[in-house]
Coordinates of C-alpha atoms in Angstrom, one line a residue:
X37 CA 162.2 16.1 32.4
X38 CA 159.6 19.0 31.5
X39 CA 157.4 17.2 34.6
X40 CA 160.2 17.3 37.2
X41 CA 161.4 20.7 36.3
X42 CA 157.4 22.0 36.9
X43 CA 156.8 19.6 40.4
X44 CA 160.0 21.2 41.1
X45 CA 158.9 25.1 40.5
X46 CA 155.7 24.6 41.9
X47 CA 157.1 23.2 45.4
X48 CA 159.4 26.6 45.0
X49 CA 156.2 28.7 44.4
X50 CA 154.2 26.8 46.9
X51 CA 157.8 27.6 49.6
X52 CA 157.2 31.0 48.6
X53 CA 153.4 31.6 49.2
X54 CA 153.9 30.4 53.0
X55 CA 154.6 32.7 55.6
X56 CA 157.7 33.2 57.7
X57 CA 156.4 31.6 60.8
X58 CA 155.6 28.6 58.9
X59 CA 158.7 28.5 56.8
X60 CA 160.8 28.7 60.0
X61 CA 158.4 25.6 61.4
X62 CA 159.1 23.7 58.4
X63 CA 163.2 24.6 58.8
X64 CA 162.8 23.0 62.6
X65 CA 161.0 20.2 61.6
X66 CA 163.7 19.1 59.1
X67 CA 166.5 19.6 61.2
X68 CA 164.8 17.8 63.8
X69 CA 164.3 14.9 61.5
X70 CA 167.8 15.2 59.4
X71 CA 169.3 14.8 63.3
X72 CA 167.5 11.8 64.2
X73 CA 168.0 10.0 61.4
X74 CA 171.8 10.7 61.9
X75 CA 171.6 9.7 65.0
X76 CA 170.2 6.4 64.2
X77 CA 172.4 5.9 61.3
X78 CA 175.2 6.1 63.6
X79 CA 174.2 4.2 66.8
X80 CA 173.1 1.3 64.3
X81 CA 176.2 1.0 62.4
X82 CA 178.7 2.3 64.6
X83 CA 180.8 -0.8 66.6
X84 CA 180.6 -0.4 70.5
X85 CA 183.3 -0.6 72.5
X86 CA 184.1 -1.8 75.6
X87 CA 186.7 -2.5 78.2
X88 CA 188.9 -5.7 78.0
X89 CA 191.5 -5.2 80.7
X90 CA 192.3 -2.3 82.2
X91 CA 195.5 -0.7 84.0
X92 CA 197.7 -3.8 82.5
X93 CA 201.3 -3.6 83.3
X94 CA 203.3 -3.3 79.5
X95 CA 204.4 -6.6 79.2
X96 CA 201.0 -8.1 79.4
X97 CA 199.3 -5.8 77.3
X98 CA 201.8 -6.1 74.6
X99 CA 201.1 -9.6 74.9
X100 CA 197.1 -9.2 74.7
X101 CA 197.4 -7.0 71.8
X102 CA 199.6 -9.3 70.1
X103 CA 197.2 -12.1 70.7
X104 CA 194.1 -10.1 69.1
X105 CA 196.2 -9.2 66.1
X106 CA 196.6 -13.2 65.6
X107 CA 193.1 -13.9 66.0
X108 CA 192.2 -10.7 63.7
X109 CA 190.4 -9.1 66.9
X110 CA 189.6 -5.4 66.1
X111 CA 190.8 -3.5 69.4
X112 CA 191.3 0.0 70.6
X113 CA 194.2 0.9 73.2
X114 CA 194.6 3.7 75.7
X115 CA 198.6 3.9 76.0
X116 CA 198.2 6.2 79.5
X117 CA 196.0 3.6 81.3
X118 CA 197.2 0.4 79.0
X119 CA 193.5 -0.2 78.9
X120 CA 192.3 -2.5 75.7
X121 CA 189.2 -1.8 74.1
X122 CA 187.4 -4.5 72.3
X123 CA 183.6 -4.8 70.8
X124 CA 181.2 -5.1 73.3
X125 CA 179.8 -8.6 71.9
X126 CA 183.2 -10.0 72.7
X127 CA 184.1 -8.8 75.6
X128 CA 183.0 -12.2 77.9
X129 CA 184.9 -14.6 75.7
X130 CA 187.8 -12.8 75.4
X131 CA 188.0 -12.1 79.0
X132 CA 187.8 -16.0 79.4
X133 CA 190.2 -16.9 76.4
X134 CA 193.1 -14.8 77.7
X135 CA 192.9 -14.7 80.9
X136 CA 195.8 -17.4 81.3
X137 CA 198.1 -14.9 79.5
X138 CA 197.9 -12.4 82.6
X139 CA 200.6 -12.3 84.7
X140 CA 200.6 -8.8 86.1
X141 CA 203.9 -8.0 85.0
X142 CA 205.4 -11.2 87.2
X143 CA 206.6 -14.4 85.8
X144 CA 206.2 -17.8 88.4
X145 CA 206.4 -21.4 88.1
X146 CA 205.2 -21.2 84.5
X147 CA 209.0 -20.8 83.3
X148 CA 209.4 -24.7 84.0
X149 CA 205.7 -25.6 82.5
X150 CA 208.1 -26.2 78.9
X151 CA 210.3 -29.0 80.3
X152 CA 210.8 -30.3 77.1
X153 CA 213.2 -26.7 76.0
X154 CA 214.7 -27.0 79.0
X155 CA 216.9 -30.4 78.5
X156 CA 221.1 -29.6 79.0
X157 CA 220.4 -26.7 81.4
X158 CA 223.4 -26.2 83.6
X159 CA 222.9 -26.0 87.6
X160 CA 223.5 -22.3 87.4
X161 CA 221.2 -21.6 84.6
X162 CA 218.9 -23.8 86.7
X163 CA 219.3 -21.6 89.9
X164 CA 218.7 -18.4 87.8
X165 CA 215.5 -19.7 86.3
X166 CA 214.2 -20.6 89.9
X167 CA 215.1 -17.7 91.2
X168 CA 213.1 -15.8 89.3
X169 CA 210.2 -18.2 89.2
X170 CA 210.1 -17.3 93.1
X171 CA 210.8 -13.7 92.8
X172 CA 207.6 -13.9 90.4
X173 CA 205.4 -16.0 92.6
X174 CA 206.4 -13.4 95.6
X175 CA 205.3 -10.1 93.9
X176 CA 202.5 -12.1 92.8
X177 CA 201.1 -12.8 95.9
X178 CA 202.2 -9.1 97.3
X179 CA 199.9 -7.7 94.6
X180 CA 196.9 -9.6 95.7
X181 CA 196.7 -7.6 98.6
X182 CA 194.6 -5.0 99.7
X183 CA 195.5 -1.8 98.8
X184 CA 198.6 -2.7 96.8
X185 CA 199.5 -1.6 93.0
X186 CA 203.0 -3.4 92.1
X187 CA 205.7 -4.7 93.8
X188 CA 208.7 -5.9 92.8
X189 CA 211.2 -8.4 94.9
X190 CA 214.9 -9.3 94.0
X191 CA 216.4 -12.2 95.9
X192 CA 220.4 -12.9 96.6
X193 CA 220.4 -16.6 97.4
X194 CA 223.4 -18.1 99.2
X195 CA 225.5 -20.5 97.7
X196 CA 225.4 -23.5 99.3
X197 CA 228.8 -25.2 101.2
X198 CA 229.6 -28.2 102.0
X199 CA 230.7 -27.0 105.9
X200 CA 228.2 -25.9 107.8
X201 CA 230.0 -23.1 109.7
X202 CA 230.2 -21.2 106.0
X203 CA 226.7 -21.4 105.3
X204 CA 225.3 -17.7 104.6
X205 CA 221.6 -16.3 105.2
X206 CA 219.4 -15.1 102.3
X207 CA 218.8 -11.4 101.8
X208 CA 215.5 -10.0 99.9
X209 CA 214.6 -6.8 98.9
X210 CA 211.1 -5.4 98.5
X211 CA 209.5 -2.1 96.2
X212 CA 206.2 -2.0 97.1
X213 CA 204.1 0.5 95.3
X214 CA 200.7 1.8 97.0
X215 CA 197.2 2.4 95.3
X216 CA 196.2 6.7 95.8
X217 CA 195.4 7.0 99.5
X218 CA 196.8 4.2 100.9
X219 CA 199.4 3.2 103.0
X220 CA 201.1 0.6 105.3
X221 CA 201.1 0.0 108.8
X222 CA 203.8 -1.4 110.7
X223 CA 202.0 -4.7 111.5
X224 CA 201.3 -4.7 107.9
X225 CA 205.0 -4.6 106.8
X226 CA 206.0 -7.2 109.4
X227 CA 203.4 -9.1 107.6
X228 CA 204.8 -9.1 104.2
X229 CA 207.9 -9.4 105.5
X230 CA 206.6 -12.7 107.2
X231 CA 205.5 -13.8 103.7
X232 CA 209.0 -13.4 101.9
X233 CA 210.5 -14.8 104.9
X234 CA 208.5 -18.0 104.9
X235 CA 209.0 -18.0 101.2
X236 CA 212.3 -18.5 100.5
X237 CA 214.9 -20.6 102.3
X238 CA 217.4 -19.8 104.8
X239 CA 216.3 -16.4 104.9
X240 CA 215.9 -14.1 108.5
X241 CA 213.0 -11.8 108.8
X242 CA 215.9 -9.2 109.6
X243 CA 216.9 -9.9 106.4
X244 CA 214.2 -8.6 104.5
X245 CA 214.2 -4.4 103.2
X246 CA 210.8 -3.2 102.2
X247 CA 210.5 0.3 100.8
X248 CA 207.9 2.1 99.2
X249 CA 207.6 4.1 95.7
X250 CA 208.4 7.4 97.7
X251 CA 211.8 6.0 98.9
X252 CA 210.7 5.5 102.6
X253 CA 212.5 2.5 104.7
X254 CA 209.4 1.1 105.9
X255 CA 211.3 -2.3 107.4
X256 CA 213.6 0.2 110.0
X257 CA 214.1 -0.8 113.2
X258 CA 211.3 -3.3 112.7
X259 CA 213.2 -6.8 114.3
X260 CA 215.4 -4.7 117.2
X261 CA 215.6 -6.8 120.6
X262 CA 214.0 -4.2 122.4
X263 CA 211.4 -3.3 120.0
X264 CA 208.2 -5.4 121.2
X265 CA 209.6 -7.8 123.6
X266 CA 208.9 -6.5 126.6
X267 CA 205.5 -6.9 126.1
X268 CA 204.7 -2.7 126.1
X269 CA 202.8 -0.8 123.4
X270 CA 204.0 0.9 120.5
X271 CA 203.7 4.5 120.5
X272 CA 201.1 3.9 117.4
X273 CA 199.1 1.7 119.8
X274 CA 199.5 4.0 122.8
X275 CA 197.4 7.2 120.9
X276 CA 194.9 4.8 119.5
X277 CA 194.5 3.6 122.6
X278 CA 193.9 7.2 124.2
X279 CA 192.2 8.6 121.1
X280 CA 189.7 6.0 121.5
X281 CA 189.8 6.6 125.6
X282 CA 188.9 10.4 124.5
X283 CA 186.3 9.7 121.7
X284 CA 184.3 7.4 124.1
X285 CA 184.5 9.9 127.0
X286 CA 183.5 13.1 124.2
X287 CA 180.8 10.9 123.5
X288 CA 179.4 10.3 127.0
X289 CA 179.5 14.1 128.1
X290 CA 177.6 14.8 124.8
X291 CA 175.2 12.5 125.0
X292 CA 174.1 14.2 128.8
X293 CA 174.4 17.4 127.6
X294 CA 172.8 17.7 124.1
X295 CA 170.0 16.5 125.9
X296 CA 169.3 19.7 127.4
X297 CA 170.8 22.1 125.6
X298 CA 170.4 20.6 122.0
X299 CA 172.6 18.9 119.0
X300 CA 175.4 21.5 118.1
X301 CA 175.0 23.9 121.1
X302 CA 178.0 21.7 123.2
X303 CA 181.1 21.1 122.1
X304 CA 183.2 18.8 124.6
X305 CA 187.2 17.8 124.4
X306 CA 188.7 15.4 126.9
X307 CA 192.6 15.1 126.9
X308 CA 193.4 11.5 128.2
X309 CA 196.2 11.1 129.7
X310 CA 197.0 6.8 130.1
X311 CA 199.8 4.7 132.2
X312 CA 201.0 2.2 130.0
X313 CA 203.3 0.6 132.6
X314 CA 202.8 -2.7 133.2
X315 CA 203.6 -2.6 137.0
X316 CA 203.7 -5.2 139.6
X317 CA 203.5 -4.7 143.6
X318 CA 204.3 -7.1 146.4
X319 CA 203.0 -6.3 149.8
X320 CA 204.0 -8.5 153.0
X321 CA 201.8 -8.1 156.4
X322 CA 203.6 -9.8 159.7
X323 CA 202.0 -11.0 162.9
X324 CA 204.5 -10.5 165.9
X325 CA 202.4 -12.6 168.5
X326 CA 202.0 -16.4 167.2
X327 CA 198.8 -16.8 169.8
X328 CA 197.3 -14.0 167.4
X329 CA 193.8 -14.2 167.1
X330 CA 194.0 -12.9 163.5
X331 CA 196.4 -16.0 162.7
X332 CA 194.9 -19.1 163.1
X333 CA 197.5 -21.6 161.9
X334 CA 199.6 -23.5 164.6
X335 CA 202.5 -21.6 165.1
X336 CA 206.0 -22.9 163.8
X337 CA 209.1 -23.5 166.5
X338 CA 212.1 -22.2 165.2
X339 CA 214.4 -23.6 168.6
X340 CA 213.9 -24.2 171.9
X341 CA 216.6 -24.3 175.0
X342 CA 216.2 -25.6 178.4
X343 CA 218.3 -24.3 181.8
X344 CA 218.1 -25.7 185.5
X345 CA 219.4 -24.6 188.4
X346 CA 219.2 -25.4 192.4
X347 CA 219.9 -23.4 195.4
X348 CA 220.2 -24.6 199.4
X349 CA 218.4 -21.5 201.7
X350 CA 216.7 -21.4 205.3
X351 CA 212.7 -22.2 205.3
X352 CA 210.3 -19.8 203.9
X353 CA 212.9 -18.3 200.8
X354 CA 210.7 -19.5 197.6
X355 CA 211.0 -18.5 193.6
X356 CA 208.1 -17.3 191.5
X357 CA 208.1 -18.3 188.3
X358 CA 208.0 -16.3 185.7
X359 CA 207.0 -16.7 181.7
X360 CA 206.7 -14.8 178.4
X361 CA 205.7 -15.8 174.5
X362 CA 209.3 -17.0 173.8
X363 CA 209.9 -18.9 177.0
X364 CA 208.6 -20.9 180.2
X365 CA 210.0 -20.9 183.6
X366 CA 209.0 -24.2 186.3
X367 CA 209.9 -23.7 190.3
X368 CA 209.9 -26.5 192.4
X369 CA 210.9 -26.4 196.4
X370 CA 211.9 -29.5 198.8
X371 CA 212.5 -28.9 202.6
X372 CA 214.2 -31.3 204.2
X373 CA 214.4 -32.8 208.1
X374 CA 217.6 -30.0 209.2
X375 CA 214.9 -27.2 208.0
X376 CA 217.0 -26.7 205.1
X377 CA 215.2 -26.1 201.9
X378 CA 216.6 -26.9 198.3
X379 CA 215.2 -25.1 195.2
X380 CA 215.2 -26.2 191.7
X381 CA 214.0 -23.9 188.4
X382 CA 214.0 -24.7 185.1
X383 CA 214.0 -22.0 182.5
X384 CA 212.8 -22.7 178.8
X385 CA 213.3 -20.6 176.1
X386 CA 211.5 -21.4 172.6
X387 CA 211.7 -19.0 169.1
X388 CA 208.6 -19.0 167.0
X389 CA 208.7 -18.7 163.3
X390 CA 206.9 -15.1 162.9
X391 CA 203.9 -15.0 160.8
X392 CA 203.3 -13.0 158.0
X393 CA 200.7 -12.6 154.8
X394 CA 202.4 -12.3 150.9
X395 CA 200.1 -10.1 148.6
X396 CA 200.9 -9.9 144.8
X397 CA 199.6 -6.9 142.2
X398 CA 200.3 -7.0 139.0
X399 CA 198.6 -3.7 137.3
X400 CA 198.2 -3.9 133.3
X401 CA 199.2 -0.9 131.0
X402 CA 196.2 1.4 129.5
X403 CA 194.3 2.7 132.4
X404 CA 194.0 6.2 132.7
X405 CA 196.2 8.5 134.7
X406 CA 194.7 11.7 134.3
X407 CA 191.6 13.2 132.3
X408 CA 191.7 17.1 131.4
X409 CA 188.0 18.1 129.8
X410 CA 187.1 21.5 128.3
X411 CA 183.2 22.1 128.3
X412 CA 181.9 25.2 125.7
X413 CA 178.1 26.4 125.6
X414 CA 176.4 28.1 123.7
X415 CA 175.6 31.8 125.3
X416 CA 176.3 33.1 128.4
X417 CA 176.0 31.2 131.4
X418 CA 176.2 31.4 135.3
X419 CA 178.3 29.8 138.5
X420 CA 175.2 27.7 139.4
X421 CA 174.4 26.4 135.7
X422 CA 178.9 26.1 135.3
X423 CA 178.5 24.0 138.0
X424 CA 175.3 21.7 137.0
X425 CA 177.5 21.0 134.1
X426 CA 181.0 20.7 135.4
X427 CA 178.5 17.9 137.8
X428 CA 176.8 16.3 134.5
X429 CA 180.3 15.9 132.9
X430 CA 182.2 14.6 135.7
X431 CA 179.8 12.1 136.3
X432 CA 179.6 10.9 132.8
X433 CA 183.5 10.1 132.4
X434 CA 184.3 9.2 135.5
X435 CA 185.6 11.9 136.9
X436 CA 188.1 11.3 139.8
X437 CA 189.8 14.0 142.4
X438 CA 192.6 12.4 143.7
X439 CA 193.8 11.5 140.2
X440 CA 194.1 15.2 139.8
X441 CA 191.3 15.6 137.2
X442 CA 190.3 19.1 136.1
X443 CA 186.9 20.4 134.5
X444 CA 186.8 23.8 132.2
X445 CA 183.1 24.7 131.8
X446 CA 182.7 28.6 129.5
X447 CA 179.9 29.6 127.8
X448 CA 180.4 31.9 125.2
X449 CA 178.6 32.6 121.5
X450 CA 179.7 30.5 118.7
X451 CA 180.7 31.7 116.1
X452 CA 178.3 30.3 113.3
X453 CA 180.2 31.7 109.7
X454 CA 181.2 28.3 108.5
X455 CA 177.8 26.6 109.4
X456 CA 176.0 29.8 107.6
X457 CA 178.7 29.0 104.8
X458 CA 177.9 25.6 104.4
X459 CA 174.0 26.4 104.6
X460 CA 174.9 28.7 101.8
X461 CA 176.7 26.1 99.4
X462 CA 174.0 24.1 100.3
X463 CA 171.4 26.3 99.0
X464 CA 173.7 26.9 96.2
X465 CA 173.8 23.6 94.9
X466 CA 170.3 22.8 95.3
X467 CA 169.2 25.8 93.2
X468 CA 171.8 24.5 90.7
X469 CA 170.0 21.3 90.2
X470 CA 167.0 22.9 90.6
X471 CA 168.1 25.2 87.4
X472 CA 169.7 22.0 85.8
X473 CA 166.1 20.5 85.7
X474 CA 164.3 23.4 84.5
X475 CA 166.5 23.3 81.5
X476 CA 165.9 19.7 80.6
X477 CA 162.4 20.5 81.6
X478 CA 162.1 23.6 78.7
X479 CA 164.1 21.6 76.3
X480 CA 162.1 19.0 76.4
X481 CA 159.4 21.5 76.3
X482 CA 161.3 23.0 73.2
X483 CA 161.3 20.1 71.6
X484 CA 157.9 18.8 72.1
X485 CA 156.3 22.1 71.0
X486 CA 158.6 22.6 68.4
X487 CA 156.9 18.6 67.2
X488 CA 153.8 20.0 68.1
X489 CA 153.9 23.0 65.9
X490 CA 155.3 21.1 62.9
X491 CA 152.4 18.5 63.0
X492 CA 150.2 21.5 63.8
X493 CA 151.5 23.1 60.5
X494 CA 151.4 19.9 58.5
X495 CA 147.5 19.3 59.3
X496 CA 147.1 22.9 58.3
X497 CA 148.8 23.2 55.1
X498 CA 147.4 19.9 54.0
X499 CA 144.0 21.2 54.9
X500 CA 144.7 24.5 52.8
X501 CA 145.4 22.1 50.1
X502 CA 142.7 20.3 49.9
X503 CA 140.7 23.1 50.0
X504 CA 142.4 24.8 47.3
X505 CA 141.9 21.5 45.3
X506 CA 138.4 21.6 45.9
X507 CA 138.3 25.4 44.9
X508 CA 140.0 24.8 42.1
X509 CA 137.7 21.6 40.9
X510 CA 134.5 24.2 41.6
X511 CA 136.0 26.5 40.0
X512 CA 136.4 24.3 36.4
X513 CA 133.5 23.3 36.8
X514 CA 131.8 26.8 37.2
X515 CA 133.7 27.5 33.8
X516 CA 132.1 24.0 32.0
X517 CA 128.5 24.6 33.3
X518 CA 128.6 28.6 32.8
X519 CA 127.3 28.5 29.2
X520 CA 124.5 26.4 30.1
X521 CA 123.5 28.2 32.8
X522 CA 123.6 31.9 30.7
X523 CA 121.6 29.5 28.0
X524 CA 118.8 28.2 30.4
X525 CA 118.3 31.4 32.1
X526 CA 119.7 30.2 35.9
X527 CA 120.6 34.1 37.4
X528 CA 116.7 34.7 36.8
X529 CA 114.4 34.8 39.9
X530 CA 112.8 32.5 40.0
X531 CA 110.3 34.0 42.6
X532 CA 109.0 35.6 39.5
X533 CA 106.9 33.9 37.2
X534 CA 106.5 34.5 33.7
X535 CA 104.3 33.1 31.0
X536 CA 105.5 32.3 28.0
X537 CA 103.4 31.7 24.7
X538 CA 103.3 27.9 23.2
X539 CA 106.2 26.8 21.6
X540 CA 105.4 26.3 17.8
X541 CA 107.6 23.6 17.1
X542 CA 106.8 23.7 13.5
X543 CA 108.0 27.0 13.1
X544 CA 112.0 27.9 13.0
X545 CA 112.6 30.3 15.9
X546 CA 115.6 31.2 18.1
X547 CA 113.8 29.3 20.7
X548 CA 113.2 26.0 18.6
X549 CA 116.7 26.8 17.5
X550 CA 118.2 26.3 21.2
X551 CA 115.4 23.6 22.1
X552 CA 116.9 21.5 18.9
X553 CA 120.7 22.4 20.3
X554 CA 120.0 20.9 23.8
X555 CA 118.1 18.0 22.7
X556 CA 121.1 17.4 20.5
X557 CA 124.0 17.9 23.1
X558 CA 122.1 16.0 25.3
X559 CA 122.3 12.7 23.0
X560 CA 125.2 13.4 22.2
X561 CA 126.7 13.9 25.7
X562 CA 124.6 12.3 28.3
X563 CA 127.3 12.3 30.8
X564 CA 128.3 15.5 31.0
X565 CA 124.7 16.5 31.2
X566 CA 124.2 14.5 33.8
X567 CA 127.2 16.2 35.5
X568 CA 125.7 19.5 34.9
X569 CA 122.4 18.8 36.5
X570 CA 124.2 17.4 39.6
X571 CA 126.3 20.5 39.7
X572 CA 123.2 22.5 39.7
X573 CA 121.1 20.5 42.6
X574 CA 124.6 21.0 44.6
X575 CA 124.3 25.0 43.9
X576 CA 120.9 24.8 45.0
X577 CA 122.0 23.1 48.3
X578 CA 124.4 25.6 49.0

């Protein structure tokens, strides 16, 4: 007890003795080493967790839970996400061993997998159990979808009749719940309308309500007559369809004029304007003459009527035939022996089919009607460069006249604040990371100078030490070996010589005396005089 109480005020006297620089070294250097060990403590005994399921609906993670109690699972929950926490090491073969117990909130086919419970059911109970088997099965196969978080479905099933003529359609209803930031289209609706429809018996697409989380009808006006049928666009289509009509035409007159004037010195806008009317034209050419040159088919008789007649005259009266493109005329004269003459003409009159050349146009919806573009540059600029560029732009879209096309070329200063802004925030957040990594960079500093100076301060106090130990050893021995050395005379010079007269060692001196005393220690004590004599050769080295 006495030697723990001394080591212990010794260390306190040795504390003392050091100076504050070192003591503060020494307080770092502890801390340092208390922290680490803490920190290795912990991560070594500490159980890591990590993610099971996540986002579960309630039903199935009461389930889970209840499972890992039964198998004596430890397990962490998060209520507000339902996530499940289990050990790290575990985490693959529990995924694996209950991943049959999932269901996503939905219950399917699985009700009948126990046939055996289900002996005695009633045809209604059975109709209520396949029900929601197939509501189940539905909202299962919603959820799998893109972009989807729940859904729910509820089904009202006929009942059946024996007469035909009372037989009643299905009706479904649909809750469909969308992940943040997304949202359905219509063709996207008609298709999960398509699914439930082709789902369940008996049951009209017009049949179906689907509505999101927010209360919107997203089904409305969906099946009308008149919706799609006549083959036209939806208005959704029509300004996709122009949008991309305007990107692709912004693009082109860019791509001419950043050329010249550089990237972000333009800005272009077109404003498309499309026909989506699907039209049809019939045009009809006729050809009055049938001996046309231009028609060169054999021309068609429609009718054709004959007339003769005969008249009696005096010698020398004659007819001249005439004709035309719907008739014929023949004259024919006999004189007889009185000088008499009789006449005969025959008129024919024929109708030709008139010719004529059917031409059918059918135009499709989409092209463009009318393009309105707005030019801006950079600066001031003149009538002659206004219309180099009003020249470059109309020749990159297409630009058309007659179509009533118009061209807006200005040039004035932009203004530049939110591209200075941005340059700013840019700056901003580099010198933030750039100030983010100087402070690891001087803690890490810190901390290895702060090592540094603790092994600096360890090498030097255990250097003090030893030389203190050796001091301290020179020091006892300077106190053994002082007597001897006031006995033999060491502090004389020993540059000067003196003579001394024989020794008589018959006689009893003070000399003999102290020649008789060293003899004597010297048997008695050889190893400490040996000591001694080795002390003095190292003095005399020194």
């Amino acid at each position: 007890m006495n030697k723990l109480s001394q080591f212990f005020k010794n260390l306190l006297n040795k504390w003392k003795e050091l100076s504050k620089r070192k003591k503060m070294v020494f307080v770092i250097l502890l801390v340092a080493i208390l922290a680490a060990l803490v920190v290795l403590i912990k991560t070594t005994t500490t159980t890591k967790y990590a993610v099971l399921y996540s986002k579960l609906d309630s039903t199935d993670a009461a389930a889970i839970m209840q499972k890992l109690d039964d198998d004596k699972v430890t397990h962490k929950e998060d209520s507000s996400t339902n996530t499940i926490y289990v050990p790290a090491s575990e985490v693959d073969k529990l995924r694996l061993q209950y991943s049959t117990s999932i269901k996503d909130g939905s219950t399917g086919f699985e009700l009948f997998d126990n046939s055996s419970g289900k002996f005695g059911t009633t045809d209604a109970e059975f109709n209520v159990e396949y029900q929601r088997a197939l509501q189940g099965e539905i909202e299962r196969s919603i959820k799998s979808l893109d972009g989807v978080d729940d859904a729910r479905v509820s089904l009202v099933m006929p009942q059946d009749s024996v007469f035909v003529k009372d037989s009643t359609s299905a009706t479904a209803s649909v809750t469909v719940k969308m992940k943040p930031g997304e949202s359905l289209s219509k063709s996207q609706v008609m298709a999960i309308i398509s699914l439930v429809s082709g789902s369940v018996k008996n049951l009209p697409k017009q049949n179906i309500t689907v509505i999101d989380d927010k209360m919107n009808l997203l089904s409305k006006d969906l099946y009308k007559s008149n919706s799609n049928d006549d083959g036209t666009t939806s208005s959704d289509d029509r300004a996709k369809a122009e949008q991309q009509v305007e990107s692709d035409d912004e693009k082109k007159a860019l791509d001419a004029l950043e050329a010249v004037y550089g990237k972000g010195k333009v800005k272009v806008k077109v404003n498309a304007d499309l026909n989506f009317d699907a039209q049809e034209t019939d045009s009809q050419s006729y050809y009055n003459n049938p001996t046309n040159q231009k028609d060169t088919r054999n021309p068609v008789v429609v009718s054709q009527h004959s007339q003769s007649s005969s008249t009696t005259g005096a010698n020398g009266s004659s007819g001249s035939p005439t004709s035309n493109n719907t008739g014929s005329s023949t004259s024919n004269t006999i004189t007889n022996s009185t000088g008499n003459s009789t006449s005969t003409n025959t008129d024919t009159t024929t109708n030709y089919d008139v010719s004529s050349d059917t031409t059918k146009t059918v135009k499709s919806p989409g092209d463009v009607k009318r393009l309105t573009i707005s030019v801006v540059v950079d600066g001031t600029i003149d009538s002659n460069t206004q219309n180099n560029v009003s020249n470059i732009v109309g020749n990159a879209v297409g630009f058309d006249n007659t179509r009533g096309d118009s061209i807006s070329v200005v040039g004035m200063p932009f203004d530049k604040t939110a591209e200075k802004n941005a340059q700013k925030a840019l700056d901003d957040m580099k010198k933030a990371e750039q100030a983010a990594q100087n402070q690891k960079l001087y803690i890490g500093l810190g901390i290895g100078g702060a090592i540094l100076l603790g092994l600096i301060a360890f090498l030097v106090i255990r250097a003090i030490k030893k030389r203190r130990a050796a001091k301290a050893l020179e020091d006892e021995e300077d106190e053994e070996t002082e007597g001897l050395d006031v006995l033999i005379g060491d502090e004389e010079n020993e540059s000067e010589t003196q003579k001394f007269a024989p020794i008589n060692f018959e006689t009893e001196d003070a000399n003999s005396h102290i020649e008789k005393e060293i003899k004597k220690y010297a048997t008695t004590k050889p190893e400490q005089v040996a000591d001694i004599i080795k002390a003095w050769l190292a003095n005399e080295e020194r």
